[in-house]
Tab-separated table of N, CA and C in Angstrom:
chain	number	residue	atom	x	y	z
Q	1	UNK	N	0.848	-1.176	0.000
Q	1	UNK	CA	0.000	0.000	0.000
Q	1	UNK	C	0.891	1.235	0.000
Q	2	UNK	N	0.540	2.214	-0.784
Q	2	UNK	CA	1.314	3.451	-0.914
Q	2	UNK	C	0.917	4.429	0.194
Q	3	UNK	N	1.898	4.991	0.893
Q	3	UNK	CA	1.658	5.948	1.962
Q	3	UNK	C	1.441	7.336	1.370
Q	4	UNK	N	0.237	7.870	1.528
Q	4	UNK	CA	-0.104	9.183	0.993
Q	4	UNK	C	-0.066	10.259	2.069
Q	5	UNK	N	0.419	9.912	3.272
Q	5	UNK	CA	0.335	10.871	4.372
Q	5	UNK	C	1.171	12.123	4.120
Q	6	UNK	N	2.387	12.000	3.566
Q	6	UNK	CA	3.209	13.187	3.346
Q	6	UNK	C	2.627	14.097	2.274
Q	7	UNK	N	2.240	13.590	1.084
Q	7	UNK	CA	1.614	14.486	0.106
Q	7	UNK	C	0.322	15.107	0.632
Q	8	UNK	N	-0.452	14.321	1.384
Q	8	UNK	CA	-1.695	14.843	1.929
Q	8	UNK	C	-1.392	15.926	2.958
Q	9	UNK	N	-0.402	15.710	3.803
Q	9	UNK	CA	-0.042	16.708	4.808
Q	9	UNK	C	0.437	17.996	4.145
Q	10	UNK	N	1.230	17.866	3.080
Q	10	UNK	CA	1.688	19.051	2.355
Q	10	UNK	C	0.517	19.823	1.771
Q	11	UNK	N	-0.413	19.114	1.180
Q	11	UNK	CA	-1.588	19.765	0.591
Q	11	UNK	C	-2.424	20.447	1.668
Q	12	UNK	N	-2.595	19.771	2.799
Q	12	UNK	CA	-3.379	20.353	3.891
Q	12	UNK	C	-2.690	21.596	4.428
Q	13	UNK	N	-1.365	21.548	4.579
Q	13	UNK	CA	-0.623	22.720	5.071
Q	13	UNK	C	-0.802	23.902	4.127
Q	14	UNK	N	-0.725	23.655	2.811
Q	14	UNK	CA	-0.914	24.745	1.851
Q	14	UNK	C	-2.330	25.306	1.936
Q	15	UNK	N	-3.325	24.430	2.098
Q	15	UNK	CA	-4.709	24.880	2.201
Q	15	UNK	C	-4.898	25.709	3.461
Q	16	UNK	N	-4.380	25.208	4.620
Q	16	UNK	CA	-4.500	25.971	5.861
Q	16	UNK	C	-3.826	27.323	5.740
Q	17	UNK	N	-2.639	27.357	5.130
Q	17	UNK	CA	-1.919	28.612	4.958
Q	17	UNK	C	-2.734	29.581	4.113
Q	18	UNK	N	-3.260	29.102	3.001
Q	18	UNK	CA	-4.068	29.952	2.124
Q	18	UNK	C	-5.332	30.432	2.825
Q	19	UNK	N	-5.984	29.511	3.545
Q	19	UNK	CA	-7.198	29.883	4.259
Q	19	UNK	C	-6.908	30.892	5.360
Q	20	UNK	N	-5.776	30.705	6.051
Q	20	UNK	CA	-5.394	31.644	7.107
Q	20	UNK	C	-5.294	33.048	6.541
Q	21	UNK	N	-4.522	33.214	5.456
Q	21	UNK	CA	-4.320	34.547	4.898
Q	21	UNK	C	-5.592	35.099	4.275
Q	22	UNK	N	-6.409	34.250	3.670
Q	22	UNK	CA	-7.675	34.724	3.112
Q	22	UNK	C	-8.598	35.209	4.236
Q	23	UNK	N	-8.678	34.434	5.318
Q	23	UNK	CA	-9.517	34.832	6.447
Q	23	UNK	C	-9.017	36.114	7.084
Q	24	UNK	N	-7.709	36.220	7.221
Q	24	UNK	CA	-7.113	37.415	7.801
Q	24	UNK	C	-7.448	38.637	6.957
Q	25	UNK	N	-7.257	38.547	5.663
Q	25	UNK	CA	-7.476	39.690	4.778
Q	25	UNK	C	-8.944	40.084	4.718
Q	26	UNK	N	-9.836	39.106	4.672
Q	26	UNK	CA	-11.253	39.396	4.550
Q	26	UNK	C	-11.830	39.875	5.871
Q	27	UNK	N	-11.551	39.147	6.963
Q	27	UNK	CA	-12.219	39.466	8.215
Q	27	UNK	C	-11.705	40.721	8.873
Q	28	UNK	N	-10.470	41.129	8.592
Q	28	UNK	CA	-9.935	42.302	9.258
Q	28	UNK	C	-9.689	43.451	8.297
Q	29	UNK	N	-10.353	43.427	7.159
Q	29	UNK	CA	-10.409	44.604	6.318
Q	29	UNK	C	-9.205	44.873	5.445
Q	30	UNK	N	-8.480	43.856	5.019
Q	30	UNK	CA	-7.401	44.075	4.076
Q	30	UNK	C	-6.050	43.695	4.618
Q	31	UNK	N	-5.075	43.641	3.720
Q	31	UNK	CA	-3.724	43.248	4.093
Q	31	UNK	C	-2.747	44.367	3.742
Q	32	UNK	N	-1.734	44.474	4.553
Q	32	UNK	CA	-0.639	45.387	4.262
Q	32	UNK	C	0.359	44.601	3.415
Q	33	UNK	N	0.854	45.197	2.344
Q	33	UNK	CA	1.713	44.476	1.417
Q	33	UNK	C	3.031	44.045	2.039
Q	34	UNK	N	3.655	44.882	2.846
Q	34	UNK	CA	4.971	44.548	3.382
Q	34	UNK	C	5.080	44.896	4.861
Q	35	UNK	N	4.477	44.077	5.725
Q	35	UNK	CA	4.656	44.349	7.152
Q	35	UNK	C	6.100	44.068	7.550
Q	36	UNK	N	6.537	44.682	8.619
Q	36	UNK	CA	7.877	44.428	9.124
Q	36	UNK	C	7.781	43.401	10.247
Q	37	UNK	N	8.433	42.266	10.046
Q	37	UNK	CA	8.393	41.178	11.004
Q	37	UNK	C	9.816	40.692	11.214
Q	38	UNK	N	10.223	40.602	12.466
Q	38	UNK	CA	11.506	39.990	12.779
Q	38	UNK	C	11.299	39.088	13.984
Q	39	UNK	N	12.025	37.980	14.015
Q	39	UNK	CA	11.896	37.098	15.154
Q	39	UNK	C	12.242	35.667	14.828
Q	40	UNK	N	11.950	34.806	15.791
Q	40	UNK	CA	12.357	33.411	15.688
Q	40	UNK	C	11.424	32.546	16.529
Q	41	UNK	N	11.135	31.344	16.016
Q	41	UNK	CA	10.379	30.345	16.767
Q	41	UNK	C	11.208	29.067	16.815
Q	42	UNK	N	11.229	28.421	17.972
Q	42	UNK	CA	11.997	27.199	18.166
Q	42	UNK	C	11.085	26.104	18.699
Q	43	UNK	N	11.164	24.926	18.085
Q	43	UNK	CA	10.415	23.764	18.542
Q	43	UNK	C	11.378	22.601	18.784
Q	44	UNK	N	10.934	21.666	19.609
Q	44	UNK	CA	11.672	20.413	19.766
Q	44	UNK	C	10.755	19.272	19.356
Q	45	UNK	N	11.363	18.304	18.667
Q	45	UNK	CA	10.640	17.109	18.212
Q	45	UNK	C	11.567	15.930	18.457
Q	46	UNK	N	11.160	15.027	19.325
Q	46	UNK	CA	11.964	13.843	19.632
Q	46	UNK	C	13.403	14.211	19.978
Q	47	UNK	N	13.589	15.258	20.792
Q	47	UNK	CA	14.915	15.684	21.223
Q	47	UNK	C	15.674	16.537	20.225
Q	48	UNK	N	15.137	16.729	19.032
Q	48	UNK	CA	15.775	17.547	18.000
Q	48	UNK	C	15.213	18.962	18.069
Q	49	UNK	N	16.093	19.965	18.037
Q	49	UNK	CA	15.659	21.355	18.054
Q	49	UNK	C	15.634	21.906	16.631
Q	50	UNK	N	14.497	22.501	16.264
Q	50	UNK	CA	14.320	23.103	14.946
Q	50	UNK	C	13.898	24.558	15.127
Q	51	UNK	N	14.341	25.417	14.225
Q	51	UNK	CA	13.991	26.833	14.331
Q	51	UNK	C	13.607	27.378	12.968
Q	52	UNK	N	12.725	28.353	13.002
Q	52	UNK	CA	12.414	29.159	11.833
Q	52	UNK	C	12.619	30.596	12.273
Q	53	UNK	N	13.401	31.338	11.484
Q	53	UNK	CA	13.617	32.731	11.857
Q	53	UNK	C	13.665	33.593	10.613
Q	54	UNK	N	13.560	34.873	10.846
Q	54	UNK	CA	13.493	35.828	9.742
Q	54	UNK	C	14.868	36.190	9.208
Q	55	UNK	N	15.917	35.636	9.803
Q	55	UNK	CA	17.296	35.894	9.387
Q	55	UNK	C	18.072	36.565	10.494
Q	56	UNK	N	19.381	36.338	10.505
Q	56	UNK	CA	20.217	36.961	11.526
Q	56	UNK	C	19.824	36.553	12.933
Q	57	UNK	N	19.451	35.276	13.109
Q	57	UNK	CA	18.985	34.766	14.402
Q	57	UNK	C	17.771	35.553	14.903
Q	58	UNK	N	16.881	35.892	13.978
Q	58	UNK	CA	15.641	36.573	14.311
Q	58	UNK	C	15.726	38.080	14.371
Q	59	UNK	N	16.869	38.648	13.964
Q	59	UNK	CA	17.024	40.104	14.038
Q	59	UNK	C	16.702	40.809	12.727
Q	60	UNK	N	16.752	40.086	11.622
Q	60	UNK	CA	16.504	40.706	10.318
Q	60	UNK	C	15.001	40.781	10.041
Q	61	UNK	N	14.593	41.844	9.381
Q	61	UNK	CA	13.189	42.044	9.030
Q	61	UNK	C	12.892	41.309	7.722
Q	62	UNK	N	11.760	40.618	7.685
Q	62	UNK	CA	11.298	39.954	6.468
Q	62	UNK	C	11.048	41.019	5.416
Q	63	UNK	N	11.472	40.756	4.181
Q	63	UNK	CA	11.128	41.670	3.096
Q	63	UNK	C	10.574	40.872	1.923
Q	64	UNK	N	9.990	41.560	0.985
Q	64	UNK	CA	9.298	40.907	-0.121
Q	64	UNK	C	10.235	40.103	-1.010
Q	65	UNK	N	11.521	40.408	-1.010
Q	65	UNK	CA	12.448	39.706	-1.896
Q	65	UNK	C	13.191	38.567	-1.210
Q	66	UNK	N	12.992	38.374	0.073
Q	66	UNK	CA	13.753	37.380	0.825
Q	66	UNK	C	13.207	35.968	0.699
Q	67	UNK	N	13.952	35.023	1.258
Q	67	UNK	CA	13.541	33.622	1.244
Q	67	UNK	C	12.528	33.313	2.330
Q	68	UNK	N	12.315	34.254	3.252
Q	68	UNK	CA	11.344	34.082	4.324
Q	68	UNK	C	10.213	35.070	4.100
Q	69	UNK	N	8.982	34.576	4.118
Q	69	UNK	CA	7.801	35.421	3.954
Q	69	UNK	C	7.092	35.539	5.296
Q	70	UNK	N	6.342	36.602	5.460
Q	70	UNK	CA	5.613	36.769	6.710
Q	70	UNK	C	4.446	37.698	6.561
Q	71	UNK	N	3.566	37.625	7.526
Q	71	UNK	CA	2.409	38.497	7.573
Q	71	UNK	C	1.954	38.649	9.005
Q	72	UNK	N	1.245	39.735	9.289
Q	72	UNK	CA	0.806	39.954	10.661
Q	72	UNK	C	-0.433	40.829	10.701
Q	73	UNK	N	-1.127	40.722	11.826
Q	73	UNK	CA	-2.285	41.553	12.120
Q	73	UNK	C	-2.180	41.924	13.585
Q	74	UNK	N	-2.286	43.185	13.893
Q	74	UNK	CA	-2.321	43.633	15.278
Q	74	UNK	C	-3.459	44.638	15.405
Q	75	UNK	N	-4.694	44.153	15.492
Q	75	UNK	CA	-5.824	45.068	15.649
Q	75	UNK	C	-5.816	45.728	17.022
Q	76	UNK	N	-6.501	46.821	17.120
Q	76	UNK	CA	-6.554	47.594	18.350
Q	76	UNK	C	-7.217	46.862	19.510
Q	77	UNK	N	-8.008	45.875	19.247
Q	77	UNK	CA	-8.768	45.203	20.295
Q	77	UNK	C	-8.044	44.009	20.905
Q	78	UNK	N	-6.751	43.864	20.702
Q	78	UNK	CA	-5.996	42.792	21.329
Q	78	UNK	C	-5.941	41.504	20.546
Q	79	UNK	N	-6.543	41.465	19.367
Q	79	UNK	CA	-6.452	40.289	18.517
Q	79	UNK	C	-5.095	40.300	17.832
Q	80	UNK	N	-4.634	39.118	17.452
Q	80	UNK	CA	-3.299	39.031	16.895
Q	80	UNK	C	-3.208	37.906	15.881
Q	81	UNK	N	-2.405	38.108	14.848
Q	81	UNK	CA	-2.040	37.051	13.915
Q	81	UNK	C	-0.635	37.312	13.410
Q	82	UNK	N	0.255	36.350	13.550
Q	82	UNK	CA	1.624	36.447	13.045
Q	82	UNK	C	1.945	35.125	12.357
Q	83	UNK	N	2.512	35.200	11.152
Q	83	UNK	CA	2.901	33.988	10.436
Q	83	UNK	C	4.225	34.224	9.729
Q	84	UNK	N	5.044	33.173	9.686
Q	84	UNK	CA	6.324	33.209	9.000
Q	84	UNK	C	6.455	31.903	8.223
Q	85	UNK	N	6.897	32.002	6.969
Q	85	UNK	CA	7.056	30.819	6.123
Q	85	UNK	C	8.417	30.858	5.445
Q	86	UNK	N	9.089	29.706	5.447
Q	86	UNK	CA	10.390	29.574	4.802
Q	86	UNK	C	10.347	28.326	3.937
Q	87	UNK	N	10.248	28.535	2.635
Q	87	UNK	CA	10.172	27.422	1.692
Q	87	UNK	C	11.441	26.571	1.745
Q	88	UNK	N	11.268	25.266	1.642
Q	88	UNK	CA	12.394	24.359	1.549
Q	88	UNK	C	13.029	23.979	2.869
Q	89	UNK	N	12.604	24.551	3.980
Q	89	UNK	CA	13.172	24.222	5.288
Q	89	UNK	C	12.364	23.097	5.939
Q	90	UNK	N	12.990	22.334	6.805
Q	90	UNK	CA	12.276	21.278	7.534
Q	90	UNK	C	11.156	21.893	8.370
Q	91	UNK	N	11.448	22.962	9.091
Q	91	UNK	CA	10.459	23.721	9.846
Q	91	UNK	C	10.094	24.888	8.941
Q	92	UNK	N	9.017	24.717	8.167
Q	92	UNK	CA	8.733	25.641	7.073
Q	92	UNK	C	7.640	26.672	7.335
Q	93	UNK	N	6.833	26.488	8.376
Q	93	UNK	CA	5.734	27.422	8.598
Q	93	UNK	C	5.425	27.528	10.079
Q	94	UNK	N	5.230	28.747	10.548
Q	94	UNK	CA	4.823	29.002	11.928
Q	94	UNK	C	3.744	30.064	11.919
Q	95	UNK	N	2.713	29.857	12.721
Q	95	UNK	CA	1.769	30.943	12.938
Q	95	UNK	C	1.196	30.860	14.336
Q	96	UNK	N	0.859	32.033	14.842
Q	96	UNK	CA	0.155	32.113	16.115
Q	96	UNK	C	-0.967	33.117	15.947
Q	97	UNK	N	-2.063	32.830	16.618
Q	97	UNK	CA	-3.231	33.679	16.461
Q	97	UNK	C	-3.986	33.720	17.773
Q	98	UNK	N	-4.494	34.864	18.084
Q	98	UNK	CA	-5.349	35.025	19.259
Q	98	UNK	C	-6.557	35.820	18.810
Q	99	UNK	N	-7.664	35.132	18.718
Q	99	UNK	CA	-8.900	35.779	18.310
Q	99	UNK	C	-9.950	35.514	19.373
Q	100	UNK	N	-10.474	36.579	19.932
Q	100	UNK	CA	-11.521	36.490	20.946
Q	100	UNK	C	-11.101	35.636	22.142
Q	101	UNK	N	-9.827	35.759	22.539
Q	101	UNK	CA	-9.349	35.034	23.711
Q	101	UNK	C	-9.076	33.562	23.487
Q	102	UNK	N	-8.967	33.133	22.241
Q	102	UNK	CA	-8.668	31.738	21.914
Q	102	UNK	C	-7.295	31.673	21.257
Q	103	UNK	N	-6.231	31.712	22.044
Q	103	UNK	CA	-4.881	31.710	21.462
Q	103	UNK	C	-4.440	30.315	21.037
Q	104	UNK	N	-3.767	30.243	19.903
Q	104	UNK	CA	-3.214	28.969	19.462
Q	104	UNK	C	-1.991	29.223	18.596
Q	105	UNK	N	-1.227	28.178	18.426
Q	105	UNK	CA	-0.067	28.226	17.542
Q	105	UNK	C	-0.100	26.988	16.672
Q	106	UNK	N	0.521	27.083	15.503
Q	106	UNK	CA	0.672	25.908	14.653
Q	106	UNK	C	2.000	26.000	13.925
Q	107	UNK	N	2.539	24.834	13.602
Q	107	UNK	CA	3.800	24.741	12.881
Q	107	UNK	C	3.662	23.666	11.816
Q	108	UNK	N	4.470	23.801	10.770
Q	108	UNK	CA	4.569	22.757	9.755
Q	108	UNK	C	6.019	22.321	9.724
Q	109	UNK	N	6.225	21.028	9.988
Q	109	UNK	CA	7.558	20.435	9.992
Q	109	UNK	C	7.542	19.261	9.035
Q	110	UNK	N	8.403	19.324	8.032
Q	110	UNK	CA	8.491	18.283	7.000
Q	110	UNK	C	7.111	17.918	6.460
Q	111	UNK	N	6.319	18.940	6.218
Q	111	UNK	CA	5.001	18.766	5.623
Q	111	UNK	C	3.896	18.381	6.588
Q	112	UNK	N	4.213	18.116	7.844
Q	112	UNK	CA	3.203	17.720	8.827
Q	112	UNK	C	2.810	18.936	9.669
Q	113	UNK	N	1.522	19.109	9.857
Q	113	UNK	CA	0.983	20.253	10.597
Q	113	UNK	C	0.695	19.850	12.040
Q	114	UNK	N	1.200	20.646	12.985
Q	114	UNK	CA	0.961	20.460	14.415
Q	114	UNK	C	0.314	21.738	14.918
Q	115	UNK	N	-0.659	21.601	15.842
Q	115	UNK	CA	-1.321	22.787	16.354
Q	115	UNK	C	-1.841	22.559	17.758
Q	116	UNK	N	-2.064	23.658	18.466
Q	116	UNK	CA	-2.600	23.539	19.812
Q	116	UNK	C	-2.755	24.885	20.481
Q	117	UNK	N	-3.441	24.848	21.621
Q	117	UNK	CA	-3.630	26.049	22.419
Q	117	UNK	C	-2.289	26.461	23.004
Q	118	UNK	N	-2.030	27.763	22.988
Q	118	UNK	CA	-0.743	28.259	23.459
Q	118	UNK	C	-0.914	29.705	23.914
Q	119	UNK	N	-0.530	29.995	25.129
Q	119	UNK	CA	-0.635	31.370	25.615
Q	119	UNK	C	0.241	32.289	24.771
Q	120	UNK	N	-0.324	33.417	24.390
Q	120	UNK	CA	0.387	34.411	23.591
Q	120	UNK	C	0.409	35.719	24.376
Q	121	UNK	N	1.577	36.301	24.476
Q	121	UNK	CA	1.722	37.577	25.160
Q	121	UNK	C	1.900	38.665	24.101
Q	122	UNK	N	1.057	39.677	24.170
Q	122	UNK	CA	1.076	40.780	23.210
Q	122	UNK	C	1.429	42.057	23.961
Q	123	UNK	N	2.489	42.715	23.533
Q	123	UNK	CA	2.854	44.007	24.109
Q	123	UNK	C	2.772	45.041	22.993
Q	124	UNK	N	1.583	45.666	22.880
Q	124	UNK	CA	1.388	46.688	21.855
Q	124	UNK	C	2.188	47.933	22.204
Q	125	UNK	N	2.619	48.636	21.183
Q	125	UNK	CA	3.338	49.890	21.374
Q	125	UNK	C	2.306	51.002	21.552
Q	126	UNK	N	2.443	51.818	22.576
Q	126	UNK	CA	1.419	52.848	22.840
Q	126	UNK	C	1.317	53.906	21.745
Q	127	UNK	N	2.370	54.100	20.972
Q	127	UNK	CA	2.339	55.130	19.930
Q	127	UNK	C	1.873	54.612	18.576
Q	128	UNK	N	1.782	53.278	18.415
Q	128	UNK	CA	1.386	52.700	17.130
Q	128	UNK	C	0.605	51.414	17.377
Q	129	UNK	N	-0.712	51.429	17.157
Q	129	UNK	CA	-1.525	50.242	17.435
Q	129	UNK	C	-1.229	49.065	16.499
Q	130	UNK	N	-0.441	49.270	15.438
Q	130	UNK	CA	-0.134	48.197	14.501
Q	130	UNK	C	1.298	47.696	14.671
Q	131	UNK	N	1.865	47.955	15.842
Q	131	UNK	CA	3.206	47.497	16.169
Q	131	UNK	C	3.151	46.818	17.535
Q	132	UNK	N	3.859	45.686	17.660
Q	132	UNK	CA	3.836	44.962	18.933
Q	132	UNK	C	5.017	44.005	19.032
Q	133	UNK	N	5.335	43.660	20.257
Q	133	UNK	CA	6.218	42.536	20.545
Q	133	UNK	C	5.299	41.401	20.968
Q	134	UNK	N	5.470	40.243	20.363
Q	134	UNK	CA	4.609	39.105	20.675
Q	134	UNK	C	5.470	37.890	20.975
Q	135	UNK	N	4.989	37.078	21.897
Q	135	UNK	CA	5.731	35.870	22.246
Q	135	UNK	C	4.758	34.770	22.639
Q	136	UNK	N	5.240	33.538	22.533
Q	136	UNK	CA	4.451	32.374	22.913
Q	136	UNK	C	5.401	31.273	23.349
Q	137	UNK	N	4.869	30.304	24.074
Q	137	UNK	CA	5.628	29.140	24.481
Q	137	UNK	C	6.070	29.242	25.922
Q	138	UNK	N	6.382	28.136	26.492
Q	138	UNK	CA	6.347	26.796	25.915
Q	138	UNK	C	4.929	26.206	25.946
Q	139	UNK	N	4.659	25.374	24.944
Q	139	UNK	CA	3.388	24.658	24.872
Q	139	UNK	C	3.533	23.479	23.912
Q	140	UNK	N	2.665	22.480	24.087
Q	140	UNK	CA	2.681	21.306	23.212
Q	140	UNK	C	1.741	21.522	22.041
Q	141	UNK	N	2.183	21.081	20.866
Q	141	UNK	CA	1.370	21.131	19.654
Q	141	UNK	C	1.216	19.705	19.157
Q	142	UNK	N	0.035	19.361	18.652
Q	142	UNK	CA	-0.307	17.989	18.311
Q	142	UNK	C	-0.638	17.872	16.830
Q	143	UNK	N	-0.175	16.786	16.216
Q	143	UNK	CA	-0.563	16.467	14.835
Q	143	UNK	C	-1.904	15.754	14.921
Q	144	UNK	N	-2.894	16.288	14.231
Q	144	UNK	CA	-4.265	15.810	14.379
Q	144	UNK	C	-4.480	14.355	13.965
Q	145	UNK	N	-3.780	13.888	12.937
Q	145	UNK	CA	-4.064	12.559	12.408
Q	145	UNK	C	-3.603	11.426	13.303
Q	146	UNK	N	-2.510	11.622	14.046
Q	146	UNK	CA	-2.000	10.509	14.849
Q	146	UNK	C	-1.602	10.893	16.270
Q	147	UNK	N	-1.781	12.138	16.647
Q	147	UNK	CA	-1.483	12.558	18.007
Q	147	UNK	C	-0.014	12.798	18.307
Q	148	UNK	N	0.858	12.739	17.302
Q	148	UNK	CA	2.280	13.016	17.523
Q	148	UNK	C	2.427	14.451	18.028
Q	149	UNK	N	3.433	14.672	18.898
Q	149	UNK	CA	3.593	15.989	19.513
Q	149	UNK	C	4.950	16.598	19.193
Q	150	UNK	N	4.954	17.913	19.160
Q	150	UNK	CA	6.177	18.716	19.180
Q	150	UNK	C	5.955	19.749	20.281
Q	151	UNK	N	7.041	20.339	20.727
Q	151	UNK	CA	6.936	21.357	21.769
Q	151	UNK	C	7.438	22.687	21.227
Q	152	UNK	N	6.562	23.674	21.253
Q	152	UNK	CA	6.976	25.027	20.933
Q	152	UNK	C	7.695	25.548	22.167
Q	153	UNK	N	9.005	25.693	22.059
Q	153	UNK	CA	9.801	26.165	23.196
Q	153	UNK	C	9.661	27.667	23.349
Q	154	UNK	N	9.913	28.400	22.274
Q	154	UNK	CA	9.770	29.856	22.307
Q	154	UNK	C	9.397	30.364	20.921
Q	155	UNK	N	8.675	31.450	20.924
Q	155	UNK	CA	8.396	32.205	19.701
Q	155	UNK	C	8.405	33.664	20.122
Q	156	UNK	N	9.318	34.437	19.560
Q	156	UNK	CA	9.447	35.846	19.915
Q	156	UNK	C	9.559	36.646	18.625
Q	157	UNK	N	8.621	37.565	18.406
Q	157	UNK	CA	8.594	38.365	17.191
Q	157	UNK	C	8.304	39.819	17.515
Q	158	UNK	N	8.897	40.700	16.716
Q	158	UNK	CA	8.537	42.116	16.737
Q	158	UNK	C	7.875	42.390	15.389
Q	159	UNK	N	6.694	42.966	15.431
Q	159	UNK	CA	5.943	43.250	14.205
Q	159	UNK	C	5.558	44.717	14.164
Q	160	UNK	N	5.593	45.279	12.962
Q	160	UNK	CA	5.098	46.636	12.763
Q	160	UNK	C	4.557	46.757	11.352
Q	161	UNK	N	3.852	47.837	11.092
Q	161	UNK	CA	3.153	48.031	9.829
Q	161	UNK	C	2.176	46.892	9.555
Q	162	UNK	N	1.623	46.351	10.613
Q	162	UNK	CA	0.633	45.270	10.476
Q	162	UNK	C	-0.732	45.871	10.213
Q	163	UNK	N	-1.564	45.098	9.539
Q	163	UNK	CA	-2.924	45.564	9.315
Q	163	UNK	C	-3.682	45.469	10.644
Q	164	UNK	N	-4.789	46.122	10.722
Q	164	UNK	CA	-5.576	46.088	11.940
Q	164	UNK	C	-6.986	46.514	11.699
Q	165	UNK	N	-7.796	46.374	12.712
Q	165	UNK	CA	-9.206	46.772	12.630
Q	165	UNK	C	-9.576	47.466	13.921
Q	166	UNK	N	-10.371	48.466	13.808
Q	166	UNK	CA	-10.827	49.187	15.004
Q	166	UNK	C	-12.060	48.551	15.582
C-alpha cells in the first residue's frame, strides 16, 4: 500500500496557509503588502531542536524579496495574527493567532501540521496600534491525524506596519 500521508499533509498545510491569509485579509479589512516582522520560533521534536527565523537569528526584518515570507495583524482590540514561512526548510511554517481570547499556535515540519492552544503575550506599542512585541511558548502542539507531539519552546517576534481593525 502506498503511503499518501506526506503528500496529503503538504496539501493540507498549503490549504491551511491559504485559508489563514484569506480569512485574515477578509475578516480584518485588508492586508498590508509589506509588514515588518523579525523574530524566531523554536520547537523540539523527539529531542531535535528546529527553528524558523526571519534571518540573523531573528534580528533581520522579512522583506518581499527574501527567502522568508511573513504576515501579521495587530488590531486595536488585542487580537493578533503572526505567520512566517520559509520554503524548503524542515520547519517551514509558523503561525500564532489570538482571536476572541482563543490563542493557538501551529507549525509545519516536514510537511506535517501540528497545532494547539498556546498562551500568547502581546505588548502593543502605545504610539502605534499596529506594532507589537509578541511571544508564545512553551506549549505542546499535536498532529491531528495521529497525536504526535512537538513542543513550541519559544516564539518571539517584533511586528510593525501590520494591518488592523478598530
